[in-house]
Amino acid sequence: MNYFLTEEQQMILDTARALAKSKIKPVREKYDEEGIFPWDIVKEMAAADLMGLYIPEQYGGMGGGVFALCLAVEELSKVCGGISLAMAATALGTFPLLLFGSEEQKAKYLPGIASGKHLAAFALTEANAGSDAGNMATTAVRDGDDYILNGTKQWITNGGEAQIYSVVAMTNKAKGTRGATAFIVEKGTPGFEFGKKENKMGIRASATRELVFNNCRVPAKNILAKEGMGFIVAVNTLNNSRPGVAAQALGIAAGALEEALLYSRQRVQFGQPISSIQAVQHMLANMATEVEAARALVYATARTIDSGEKSFAKISAMSKLFASEVAMRVTTDAVQVMGGYGYMKEYPVEKMMRDAKITQIYEGTSQIQRNEIALQLIKEAAKMK
Amino acid sequence: MHIVVLIKQVVATTNVKLDPETGTMIRDGVESILNPFDEYAVEEALRIKERMGQGKVTVVTMGPPQAKEIIRKAVGMGVDEGILVSDRLLAGSDTWATAYTLSQVLKKIGDFRMIITGKQAVDGDTAQVGPEIAACLDLPMIAWVRKIESISETQIRAERLMEDGFDVLESPLPAIISVVKEINEPRLESLKGKMRAKKYDPQVLTVADLPGFEVSQVGLKGSPTKVFKTFTPQRQYKGEMIAGEPAQAAANLYEKIKTLKIV
Ligand SMILES: Cc1cc2nc3c(=O)[nH]c(=O)nc-3n(C[C@H](O)[C@H](O)[C@H](O)COP(=O)(O)OP(=O)(O)OC[C@H]3O[C@@H](n4cnc5c(N)ncnc54)[C@H](O)[C@@H]3O)c2cc1C
Ligand SMILES: Cc1cc2nc3c(=O)[nH]c(=O)nc-3n(C[C@H](O)[C@H](O)[C@H](O)COP(=O)(O)OP(=O)(O)OC[C@H]3O[C@@H](n4cnc5c(N)ncnc54)[C@H](O)[C@@H]3O)c2cc1C
């Protein structure tokens, strides 16, 4: 399929592909086994100018928008969906700044992120506030020119590794969803510590950690947007970042498809390569069709967002929902095509299957995406009459 | 500190085919790349510049106009400037004529403190041009450097790879070094580098741009190396089949091995 990439977009793709092949592929198994954070690869990504793809040029980025981010995340995820997350989760943590940051905040934080010196993270989830983010218990109480944060955020990607955290806390519980506020909190701020590090099924090269706020004093000038706008910041951030997760899912699926296809031409059973068996061919055909459909949806969504179009919550949710479901099916089928070998750690598809699962869960589960899509559909229908 | 890296375009294969009629390399349909050893040279120059926090890296190549591509690759990796020396009069030059020409370019550049080359080019495999330039310019040379231990504006201390270990050598600068692949891991071209490279048009010099250049020193005529004949050696597979029943064949084989005194 021809997606009519510009020369610059093609260069982004080529650069990410070269990096994935030469720097990530040789070490992905090690990072998966050991579950350590891939700082040396993050440095390579930074040196290749990939960490600031979506950040405007005036702050040291490449100004490529959501689409550039998606292209790079897809390419990297074809090889390792865990390592690529260092980039995608940094984008998640950076969108609040890009969308709602003041000029002063942007000038202070974006250049470090664009250069790849600093990673970012986004902290919404808590033990009792997952899909139901409104149930969060972390509080921020005004004290003079500061706010005092207390509470624990859970399962924060890039936790402990990132320098810059976009944190949502309740400033006025009585106001419900209008009572939350988003803050920038820097690593090293007194009262801000890191807690439990998770041991996960997949994306094991990604750090998932608790953030613990214990009378952590954050200046009021670190508020993103305004007090009370925390959930508006969060919702808009997720609308912008979901195509990035979709691209991660797409990359994982495309990587698994490639592995299965190559394998099917080598593996001989019943006197022929299994790629000659129609049952196998049909699996591969379905996988390839789904991957291409997911790619078309993700690219179109990213381009729509970059075009300046205002309402894209629905297509953003659709691309994340579809690509992540495709990733789970395609990786499961890749293991199936490869039979017992696919199940073994000597081949990368079992890892891809483990890595795919998270894309149906974080940044809103598949069920939550469907809720969002249906909500938008009904809103649109109500406007029609 | 100005570092000049000498680079060469080579064909992307170790299986060089020669035209039996003319004795020259067949380049048609073969992809051209930056000589792999020169990538280490470019990388090391960039690292020295980064380590010193200032400086400039220039790459120089002698070759046909297409050799601009390897300059662009080096620009993609981060070098500051590139110069191509290209002239019909240079066609057919051997290593000496090449070294003479590059020396004249280096004299024109003038302000360099260090010259880095790859250990050798993978096509000719002579490893001669570096040492010949050292001779032309009367500069000290450390060949086969596997590590630079320390470097300043005036002095270098480096490890030279030897068959049975390594030597530690010191030299004043300016000097020329050639590097082996153990020295570093070359970086990829960055996105910004690639974008700059795409638009980058290197300076192209002809021999007329080089003051005092003696044309009699270069080209087929000026080259002391005379090629009389080139050929691709025919591989001879002279195996001998030992036929017969397995036990008998094994006994026969053992006899043969014994008479040949292999065991
Ligand atoms: C590896 C990892 C990394 C993460 N990184 C981050 C991060 O960087 N920042 C961050 O803030 N959070 C992060 N999260 C949290 C993630 O966003 C949540 O896990 C996710 O939103 C789901 O919440 P939950 O796990 O509490 O599940 P629950 O909300 O308890 O959901 C359980 C099940 O119920 C379903 N369900 C719940 N409510 C509804 C509903 N209304 N309608 C239909 N079905 C429903 C869900 O779909 C799901 O199937 C991460 C999680 C993981 C596992
Ligand atoms: C953890 C584990 C434990 C095991 N334990 C045992 C054990 O205790 N004893 C034992 O003997 N074996 C054992 N096995 C082997 C297992 O039975 C085989 O892996 C299984 O039979 C599939 O064979 P294969 O892996 O070689 O896949 P292949 O036969 O190579 O199949 C690859 C793909 O091609 C498809 N395919 C192949 N032929 C056809 C066809 N004719 N028509 C349609 N599709 C086809 C398959 O369905 C599969 O999708 C074990 C395997 C694993 C992974």
Tab-separated table of C-alpha atoms in Angstrom, chain A residues 149-153 189 191-196 209-216:
chain	number	residue	atom	x	y	z
A	149	LEU	CA	0.586	16.537	47.001
A	150	ASN	CA	-0.256	13.333	48.873
A	151	GLY	CA	-1.106	9.911	47.498
A	152	THR	CA	0.184	7.066	45.353
A	153	LYS	CA	0.004	6.668	41.579
A	189	THR	CA	11.307	17.100	44.199
A	191	GLY	CA	8.456	14.269	49.035
A	192	PHE	CA	8.301	12.564	45.631
A	193	GLU	CA	9.571	8.981	45.776
A	194	PHE	CA	9.309	5.836	43.691
A	195	GLY	CA	7.654	2.716	45.064
A	196	LYS	CA	7.030	-0.789	43.842
A	209	ARG	CA	6.338	1.830	38.838
A	210	GLU	CA	4.538	3.486	41.710
A	211	LEU	CA	4.915	7.203	42.316
A	212	VAL	CA	4.588	8.082	45.990
A	213	PHE	CA	3.791	11.645	47.050
A	214	ASN	CA	4.345	12.381	50.682
A	215	ASN	CA	3.742	16.058	51.465
A	216	CYS	CA	5.371	16.867	48.158
